[in-house]
N, CA and C of each residue as an Amber inpcrd file, in Angstrom:
protein
   483
  14.1180000 -13.2000000  19.2270000  13.0170000 -14.4490000  19.9550000
  11.4590000 -13.6200000  19.9700000  11.5910000 -12.3480000  20.5070000
  10.5620000 -11.2530000  20.9240000   9.4740000 -11.2140000  19.4990000
  10.4230000 -10.5910000  18.7030000   9.8870000  -9.9210000  17.1740000
   9.2070000 -11.3620000  16.5950000   9.7820000 -12.1520000  16.4330000
   9.3000000 -13.2510000  15.3630000   8.1210000 -13.6950000  16.4290000
   8.1510000 -13.6280000  17.7050000   7.0010000 -14.4470000  18.4380000
   5.6730000 -13.7670000  18.3560000   6.1490000 -12.6220000  18.5480000
   4.9980000 -11.3220000  18.0420000   3.9810000 -11.4990000  16.7800000
   5.2120000 -11.7960000  15.7280000   4.5690000 -12.0870000  14.4540000
   3.6940000 -13.2980000  14.1990000   3.9410000 -14.0070000  14.9180000
   3.3730000 -15.3990000  14.9520000   2.0780000 -15.3410000  15.6420000
   2.1880000 -14.8250000  16.8480000   0.7820000 -14.2330000  17.3540000
  -0.1710000 -13.5650000  16.4650000   0.3590000 -12.5770000  15.8380000
  -0.5060000 -11.6140000  14.9340000  -1.3040000 -12.4650000  13.9530000
  -0.2090000 -13.2730000  13.4740000  -0.7290000 -14.6140000  12.4280000
  -1.8940000 -15.2780000  13.0260000  -1.6160000 -15.5160000  14.1320000
  -2.4100000 -16.6710000  14.8090000  -3.7570000 -15.6020000  15.0410000
  -3.5930000 -14.4490000  15.4390000  -4.8130000 -13.8350000  15.7480000
  -5.4980000 -13.5110000  14.0890000  -4.9100000 -13.4110000  13.3480000
  -5.6840000 -13.1040000  12.2250000  -6.1140000 -14.4110000  11.6050000
  -5.4340000 -15.4360000  11.7070000  -5.6480000 -16.8030000  10.9790000
  -6.5900000 -18.0020000  11.9010000  -6.1290000 -17.9010000  13.0640000
  -6.7650000 -19.1250000  13.4390000  -5.9620000 -19.8970000  14.3080000
  -6.3290000 -21.1400000  14.9580000  -5.2700000 -21.5570000  15.5620000
  -4.7730000 -22.6130000  14.8520000  -3.4370000 -22.9560000  15.4780000
  -2.6080000 -24.0560000  14.4850000  -3.0780000 -25.4980000  14.9970000
  -2.9660000 -26.3290000  14.3080000  -3.3640000 -27.6210000  14.2540000
  -2.1350000 -28.6980000  13.2380000  -2.3710000 -29.7830000  13.2940000
  -1.5650000 -30.6240000  12.5370000  -1.6830000 -30.4080000  11.0990000
  -3.0200000 -30.1270000  10.3320000  -3.1810000 -29.8210000   9.2890000
  -3.0620000 -28.7710000   8.7640000  -2.5520000 -27.8130000   9.5180000
  -2.2300000 -26.3110000   8.9570000  -3.1000000 -25.3490000   9.8820000
  -3.5700000 -24.2820000   9.3540000  -4.6480000 -23.4760000  10.0120000
  -6.0280000 -23.9030000   9.3390000  -6.8430000 -23.7090000  10.7610000
  -8.0220000 -24.2710000  10.7750000  -8.9490000 -22.8220000  11.0660000
 -10.1210000 -22.5190000  10.7730000 -10.7020000 -21.2810000  11.0490000
 -12.0730000 -22.1640000  11.6610000 -12.7190000 -22.1180000  12.5680000
 -13.9690000 -22.2690000  13.2820000 -14.8210000 -21.3090000  13.2520000
 -16.1180000 -21.5020000  12.8700000 -17.3420000 -20.4440000  12.6860000
 -17.1960000 -20.0240000  14.0200000 -17.1880000 -20.4820000  15.4090000
 -16.8640000 -19.8330000  16.7580000 -15.6450000 -18.6820000  16.5240000
 -14.5910000 -19.3140000  16.3300000 -13.2760000 -18.6060000  16.1540000
 -13.3160000 -17.1680000  15.0890000 -13.9460000 -17.4820000  14.0950000
 -14.4660000 -16.2450000  13.1540000 -15.3520000 -15.1930000  13.9550000
 -16.2390000 -15.7360000  14.3700000 -17.3210000 -14.7000000  15.1850000
 -16.5120000 -14.2210000  16.4270000 -15.8840000 -14.6010000  17.1570000
 -15.1730000 -14.1080000  18.3370000 -13.8460000 -13.0720000  17.7300000
 -13.2910000 -13.4970000  16.5550000 -12.3680000 -12.7200000  16.0380000
 -12.8160000 -11.3030000  15.6330000 -14.0890000 -11.6270000  14.8010000
 -14.7800000 -10.1260000  14.3740000 -14.9560000  -9.3270000  15.1820000
 -15.7570000 -10.0110000  16.5640000 -15.8520000  -9.0720000  17.6770000
 -14.6150000  -8.4860000  18.1710000 -13.5890000  -9.1240000  18.3530000
 -12.3440000  -8.6320000  18.9880000 -11.9730000  -7.2860000  18.0900000
 -11.8860000  -7.7850000  16.8070000 -11.1100000  -6.3530000  15.9410000
 -11.8670000  -5.4730000  15.9450000 -13.5830000  -5.6840000  15.6110000
 -14.2510000  -4.5060000  15.7470000 -13.9110000  -3.5350000  17.0190000
 -14.0760000  -4.2620000  18.0260000 -13.8210000  -3.6720000  19.2100000
 -12.6140000  -2.9820000  19.2140000 -11.7010000  -3.3310000  19.1690000
  -9.9520000  -2.9780000  19.1760000  -9.9110000  -1.7480000  17.9040000
 -10.5720000  -1.8630000  16.7890000 -10.6840000  -0.7760000  15.8190000
 -11.1240000   0.3700000  16.0250000 -12.1590000   0.3800000  17.1370000
 -12.7850000   1.5870000  17.3600000 -11.8910000   2.3930000  18.4930000
 -10.5740000   1.9870000  18.8300000  -9.5530000   2.9660000  19.4950000
  -8.7660000   3.5080000  18.3400000  -8.9410000   4.8240000  18.4770000
  -8.1070000   5.8890000  17.5090000  -6.7780000   5.8060000  17.0270000
  -6.5980000   5.0970000  15.9400000  -5.0480000   4.7770000  15.4790000
  -4.4560000   3.2610000  15.8150000  -5.8070000   2.4410000  16.2080000
  -5.1810000   1.0910000  16.1980000  -5.1530000   0.2970000  15.4070000
  -5.7940000   0.4270000  14.1510000  -5.8480000   0.0720000  12.9250000
  -4.6300000   0.0600000  12.0970000  -3.8990000   1.5550000  12.0690000
  -2.9420000   1.9600000  11.5320000  -1.3750000   1.1300000  12.5280000
  -1.8180000   1.1650000  13.8730000  -1.0030000   0.2920000  14.5350000
  -0.4140000  -0.9540000  14.0520000  -1.7640000  -1.5420000  14.2830000
  -1.5550000  -3.3980000  14.0680000  -0.9540000  -3.3400000  12.3410000
  -1.4220000  -2.3470000  11.5460000  -0.7700000  -2.7110000  10.0580000
   0.5860000  -2.5240000  10.0260000   1.3750000  -1.2720000  10.6140000
   2.6020000  -1.0140000  10.7620000   3.1440000  -2.2430000  11.7240000
   2.5100000  -2.9010000  12.4880000   3.6510000  -4.2390000  13.1410000
   3.4420000  -5.3340000  12.3230000   2.2430000  -5.2350000  11.3290000
   2.0420000  -6.7620000  10.5260000   3.1920000  -6.3260000   9.3350000
   3.5010000  -5.0940000   8.9330000   4.2900000  -4.7900000   7.7860000
   5.7840000  -5.0850000   8.2410000   5.8740000  -4.9320000   9.4930000
   7.0860000  -4.9910000  10.1970000   8.2940000  -3.8740000   9.2220000
   9.2170000  -4.6840000   9.0340000  10.1370000  -3.6270000   8.4310000
  10.0880000  -4.0890000   6.7570000   9.0640000  -3.7260000   6.1880000
   8.8470000  -3.8670000   4.7550000   9.7510000  -3.2270000   3.6940000
  10.5740000  -3.9320000   2.5660000  11.5090000  -3.2900000   2.0890000
  10.9380000  -3.0400000   0.5420000  11.0940000  -1.7630000  -0.2080000
  10.5680000  -1.2900000  -1.3170000  10.7120000  -2.6770000  -2.2720000
   9.3930000  -3.1890000  -2.9980000   9.8010000  -4.0520000  -4.2400000
  10.8160000  -3.4300000  -5.4240000  10.7300000  -3.8580000  -6.3410000
  11.8140000  -3.7080000  -7.4390000  11.2040000  -2.3410000  -8.2260000
   9.8970000  -2.2320000  -8.4160000   9.4510000  -1.1830000  -8.8650000
   9.5630000  -0.1360000  -8.1050000   9.0880000   0.1060000  -6.7440000
   9.4660000   0.9380000  -5.9740000  11.0140000   1.5780000  -5.9390000
  11.8730000   0.3990000  -6.0320000  13.1290000   1.0630000  -6.1130000
  13.5080000   2.0880000  -7.2270000  13.2510000   1.2710000  -8.6480000
  13.1320000   1.7990000  -9.6140000  12.6680000   3.7720000  -9.4250000
  11.7870000   3.5030000  -9.1180000  10.9860000   4.6940000  -8.7930000
  11.6420000   5.8700000  -7.9580000  11.7990000   4.9680000  -6.7310000
  12.8570000   5.9010000  -5.5650000  14.0610000   6.6110000  -6.3290000
  14.7950000   5.6410000  -7.1290000  15.7890000   6.1010000  -7.8120000
  15.6940000   7.2850000  -8.7930000  14.5080000   6.8810000  -9.4950000
  13.9880000   8.2000000 -10.5150000  13.6750000   9.2300000  -9.9370000
  12.8530000   9.5210000  -8.6190000  12.5620000  10.5480000  -8.0310000
  13.5370000  11.3280000  -7.3580000  14.9720000  10.4280000  -6.9340000
  15.9270000  11.0870000  -6.2870000  16.8370000  11.6420000  -7.2840000
  16.9570000  11.0790000  -8.6280000  17.7290000  11.5160000  -9.6770000
  17.0200000  12.9400000 -10.3440000  15.8380000  12.9270000 -10.5570000
  15.0620000  13.9820000 -11.1330000  14.3490000  14.9080000 -10.0300000
  15.1520000  14.8380000  -8.3400000  14.7340000  15.6350000  -7.3420000
  13.2820000  15.8370000  -7.6820000  12.3340000  15.0370000  -7.5930000
  11.0190000  15.2660000  -7.6520000  10.5860000  15.4440000  -6.0280000
   9.3920000  16.0450000  -5.9150000   8.7520000  16.3300000  -4.6890000
   7.7800000  14.9210000  -4.1820000   8.4780000  13.8530000  -3.8070000
   7.8710000  12.8380000  -3.3680000   8.3190000  11.7430000  -2.6080000
   8.1010000  11.2970000  -1.6950000   8.7780000  10.4600000  -0.7240000
   7.8800000   9.0520000  -0.6360000   8.9790000   8.0470000  -0.5890000
   8.2500000   6.7130000  -0.4060000   8.3500000   6.3300000   1.0860000
   6.7640000   5.9830000   1.2640000   6.0650000   5.7230000   2.6460000
   5.4950000   4.7070000   2.4250000   5.9970000   3.4110000   1.6310000
   5.3870000   2.3260000   1.6560000   5.5390000   1.2710000   2.4550000
   6.6340000   1.5600000   3.1870000   7.5060000   0.8430000   4.5350000
   6.2600000   1.0250000   5.9610000   4.9000000   1.9720000   5.6080000
   4.2000000   1.9100000   6.7140000   4.3710000   3.1560000   7.5310000
   5.1200000   3.8640000   6.7950000   5.3030000   5.6870000   7.7100000
   4.0220000   6.3570000   7.2580000   3.0420000   6.2280000   6.6900000
   1.8130000   7.0880000   6.3550000   0.7920000   6.1640000   5.8220000
  -0.3060000   6.5280000   6.5140000  -1.8310000   5.6770000   6.3770000
  -2.6910000   6.5720000   6.0710000  -3.9640000   6.3980000   4.8330000
  -4.7600000   6.9240000   4.6230000  -5.8040000   6.0040000   4.7160000
  -6.9380000   6.3510000   5.4610000  -7.8080000   5.5130000   5.5970000
  -7.7100000   4.1190000   6.0230000  -6.6930000   3.6640000   6.4640000
  -6.3600000   2.0980000   7.0140000  -5.3190000   1.8630000   5.3750000
  -5.0370000   2.5760000   4.3950000  -4.1650000   1.9420000   3.6310000
  -3.0740000   2.6440000   3.4600000  -1.8200000   2.0090000   2.9670000
  -0.3610000   2.2610000   3.1720000  -0.1760000   2.6930000   1.5750000
  -0.1630000   3.7570000   1.0010000   0.4440000   4.2530000  -0.4810000
   1.7710000   3.9540000  -0.4390000   2.1230000   3.9860000  -1.7100000
   3.6700000   3.9410000  -1.9790000   4.5420000   4.9780000  -1.6550000
   3.8560000   6.1730000  -2.6220000   4.9180000   7.5180000  -2.5390000
   3.4360000   8.6190000  -2.4770000   3.7570000   9.8430000  -1.6300000
   3.3110000  11.0610000  -1.6390000   3.8900000  11.8510000  -1.7130000
   3.3080000  12.9960000  -2.2280000   3.8970000  14.4920000  -2.5110000
   4.2500000  15.1180000  -1.3340000   5.5220000  15.7320000  -1.1430000
   5.9830000  16.6160000  -0.1030000   5.8170000  18.0820000  -0.0690000
   5.3270000  18.2310000  -1.2240000   5.3720000  19.8820000  -1.7020000
   3.8810000  20.5250000  -1.3460000   3.1770000  19.8200000  -0.4790000
   1.7130000  20.4510000  -0.3880000   0.6490000  19.7550000  -1.4900000
   1.0340000  19.3500000  -2.2830000   0.2160000  18.5890000  -3.3470000
  -0.5120000  17.5550000  -2.8740000  -1.9500000  17.4050000  -3.1530000
  -2.3280000  15.8190000  -2.5870000  -2.3430000  14.9440000  -3.5250000
  -0.9120000  14.4020000  -3.9210000  -1.0380000  13.4980000  -4.9060000
  -0.3130000  12.0880000  -4.2970000  -1.0250000  10.8480000  -4.8230000
  -0.5310000   9.8080000  -4.4530000   0.0600000   9.0580000  -5.4940000
   1.5760000   8.2340000  -5.4350000   1.6240000   7.2000000  -6.5160000
   1.6080000   5.9280000  -6.1170000   1.3920000   5.1490000  -6.5910000
   0.8720000   3.6910000  -6.6180000   1.6330000   3.1340000  -7.5020000
   2.6170000   2.0510000  -6.8670000   3.1560000   1.1310000  -8.1320000
   2.7670000  -0.3820000  -7.6740000   2.2140000  -0.7540000  -8.8090000
   2.1840000  -2.5340000  -8.6830000   2.0480000  -3.1350000  -9.9770000
   2.1740000  -4.4220000  -9.5330000   2.1160000  -5.8400000 -10.9130000
   0.4990000  -6.0450000 -10.8680000  -0.1020000  -5.9020000 -11.6820000
  -1.2820000  -5.9160000 -12.0170000  -1.6400000  -7.4790000 -11.8690000
  -0.9020000  -8.4610000 -12.0600000  -1.4270000  -9.6900000 -12.1050000
  -1.5440000 -10.3190000 -10.6570000  -1.3760000  -9.5230000  -9.3620000
  -1.4820000  -9.7520000  -8.0790000  -2.7540000  -9.1490000  -7.4880000
  -3.3700000  -8.3530000  -8.2440000  -4.3690000  -7.0380000  -7.8610000
  -5.9960000  -7.6030000  -8.7410000  -6.7440000  -7.3310000  -7.7570000
  -7.7390000  -7.6000000  -8.3710000  -8.4240000  -6.4610000  -9.6160000
  -9.3590000  -6.7810000 -10.3880000  -9.3290000  -6.2470000 -11.5920000
  -9.9400000  -4.9380000 -11.1240000 -10.5680000  -4.8370000  -9.7900000
 -10.9800000  -3.5350000  -9.5690000 -10.3160000  -2.4840000  -8.5270000
  -8.8690000  -2.8250000  -8.5110000  -8.2340000  -2.6010000  -6.9680000
  -8.0190000  -0.7570000  -7.7020000  -7.5450000  -0.6890000  -9.0770000
  -7.0560000   0.6880000  -9.0880000  -8.3840000   1.5830000  -8.6450000
  -9.8380000   1.1800000  -9.2870000 -10.9150000   2.0430000  -9.1760000
 -11.1500000   2.2100000  -7.6080000 -11.2370000   1.3210000  -6.7060000
 -11.5020000   1.3070000  -5.1690000 -10.5850000   2.3600000  -4.7950000
  -9.2900000   1.7330000  -5.0160000  -8.2150000   2.8120000  -4.0960000
  -8.2510000   4.3760000  -4.5920000  -8.5980000   4.5170000  -5.7590000
  -8.7130000   5.7930000  -6.6240000  -9.5450000   6.9460000  -5.7100000
 -10.9800000   5.7660000  -5.6650000 -12.1100000   6.1760000  -4.7300000
 -11.8000000   6.6230000  -3.6620000 -11.2490000   5.7880000  -3.0190000
 -10.9110000   5.7490000  -1.5050000  -9.7870000   7.0800000  -1.2930000
  -9.0910000   7.1620000  -1.7980000  -7.8510000   8.4870000  -1.9300000
  -8.5530000   9.5990000  -2.2440000  -9.3330000   9.7110000  -3.4520000
 -10.2350000  10.7530000  -3.5590000 -11.3770000  11.4780000  -2.6070000
 -11.7760000  10.3370000  -1.6060000 -12.5680000  10.9080000  -0.6570000
 -11.7130000  11.7990000   0.2970000 -10.4720000  11.9550000   0.5980000
  -9.7320000  12.7380000   1.2940000  -8.9600000  13.7410000   0.0160000
  -9.4850000  13.7690000  -0.7100000  -8.8470000  15.0690000  -1.5690000
  -7.4800000  14.5550000  -2.2180000  -6.9410000  13.6240000  -2.4040000
  -5.8630000  12.9800000  -2.9060000  -6.2020000  12.4100000  -4.2980000
  -4.9720000  12.8460000  -5.1510000  -5.1760000  12.2870000  -6.5780000
  -4.1310000  11.2970000  -6.5070000  -4.4370000  10.2850000  -7.1950000
  -3.5070000   8.8510000  -7.4110000  -3.0250000   8.8260000  -8.5470000
  -1.7490000   8.4350000  -8.7940000  -1.1350000   8.1140000 -10.1960000
  -0.9210000   6.4730000 -10.0280000  -1.2460000   5.8390000 -10.9850000
  -0.9240000   4.3000000 -11.1320000   0.2850000   4.2570000 -11.9110000
   1.0860000   3.5550000 -11.3150000   2.6210000   3.0250000 -12.5890000
   2.2050000   1.4470000 -12.3980000   2.0430000   0.7020000 -13.6330000
   2.0940000  -0.4640000 -13.3080000   3.1760000  -1.0440000 -13.9800000
   3.2820000  -2.4710000 -14.1730000   4.6680000  -3.5420000 -14.4350000
   4.9670000  -2.7720000 -15.5810000   3.8330000  -2.9230000 -16.7500000
   4.5420000  -2.4930000 -18.0220000   4.9960000  -0.9360000 -18.4030000
   4.5410000  -0.1700000 -17.7570000   5.2010000   1.1020000 -17.8530000
   6.3320000   1.1990000 -16.8280000   6.5250000   0.6460000 -16.0570000
   8.0570000   0.5650000 -15.0510000   8.9220000  -0.5840000 -15.9720000
   8.4660000  -0.9330000 -16.5180000   9.5570000  -2.1800000 -17.1600000
   9.7990000  -1.7620000 -18.9930000   8.9480000  -0.8870000 -19.0770000
   9.2500000  -0.6200000 -20.4750000  10.5770000   0.1290000 -20.9290000
  10.8180000   0.1360000 -22.3270000  12.2890000   0.3250000 -22.5710000
  12.5000000   2.0120000 -22.2360000  11.6200000   2.5910000 -22.6440000
  11.5820000   4.0960000 -21.9850000  10.6990000   4.5120000 -21.1230000
  11.3810000   3.7510000 -19.9170000  10.2440000   3.5780000 -18.6700000
  10.4040000   5.3100000 -17.7200000  11.6090000   5.9040000 -18.0790000
  11.6520000   6.7220000 -16.9070000  10.9060000   7.9620000 -17.7870000
  10.9370000   8.2110000 -19.1620000  10.1880000   8.9260000 -19.9660000
   8.7760000   8.9400000 -19.7230000   8.3480000   7.3480000 -19.7740000
   6.6530000   7.0120000 -19.3300000   6.4450000   7.5240000 -17.8880000
   7.2630000   7.3550000 -17.1660000   6.7800000   7.5210000 -15.9110000
   6.7800000   9.0400000 -15.5150000   7.7500000   9.7510000 -15.9540000
   8.0420000  11.2040000 -15.4200000   7.0680000  12.0970000 -16.5110000
   6.7140000  11.5370000 -17.6310000   5.3130000  12.2760000 -17.9510000
   4.1300000  12.0660000 -17.4140000   3.9100000  10.6180000 -16.9550000
   2.5530000  10.5030000 -16.2470000   2.5590000  11.2050000 -14.8350000
   3.8850000  11.3720000 -14.4250000   3.5790000  11.8560000 -13.1430000
   3.5790000  13.6210000 -13.3900000   4.0890000  14.4830000 -14.2450000
   4.2240000  15.4330000 -14.4410000   2.6860000  15.8780000 -15.2370000
   2.3180000  15.0870000 -15.9420000   0.7560000  15.2420000 -16.3580000
   0.1150000  15.8600000 -15.3760000   0.1250000  14.3720000 -14.2300000
  -0.8800000  14.6970000 -13.2630000  -0.6500000  15.9870000 -12.3190000
   0.4640000  16.2470000 -12.2690000   0.6100000  17.3710000 -11.3390000
  -0.0220000  18.2720000 -11.6090000  -0.0110000  18.5680000 -12.8560000
  -0.7360000  20.1710000 -13.7170000  -2.1590000  20.0800000 -13.3350000
  -2.8530000  18.4780000 -13.3400000  -4.3150000  18.9610000 -13.5490000
  -4.4710000  18.2100000 -11.6650000  -4.0400000  18.8490000 -10.6240000
  -4.7130000  18.5710000  -9.2360000  -5.9190000  19.1460000  -8.9860000
  -6.7570000  18.1960000  -8.5200000  -8.0570000  18.9610000  -8.1230000
  -8.1960000  19.1760000  -6.6690000
């Protein structure tokens, strides 16, 4: 009971107050909420803490599961952190390199992402010295997906900045 009521509380915190017609956000509520969150996010680690609680127990997507299996079988130096174990600039990447190289792997279905998702994510992680490898649904669902993904990962590992 406590876990679900906490999530409902977080949803209300982000969305507004409940009414019979669904969720409504008044201008007064939006301004007050903006001030509350700005104040809350000045506390070190607060954004990551909130994101981890909102993610709850996030399970890997089918693309992430395929990549986890590939990483384990090929003994690649990457770890799945998309469940909220690691945050960088308030973002939760899918995989990080665990062998000292600053490389992130992001898997995604492009239909659900904005057209500039890759550029924004790449530039954000680059500010912290991370190289980002993007694997789309076309690459992960192709017939020779293992070869495509391995080539992309290994090629990127050779050109780390």
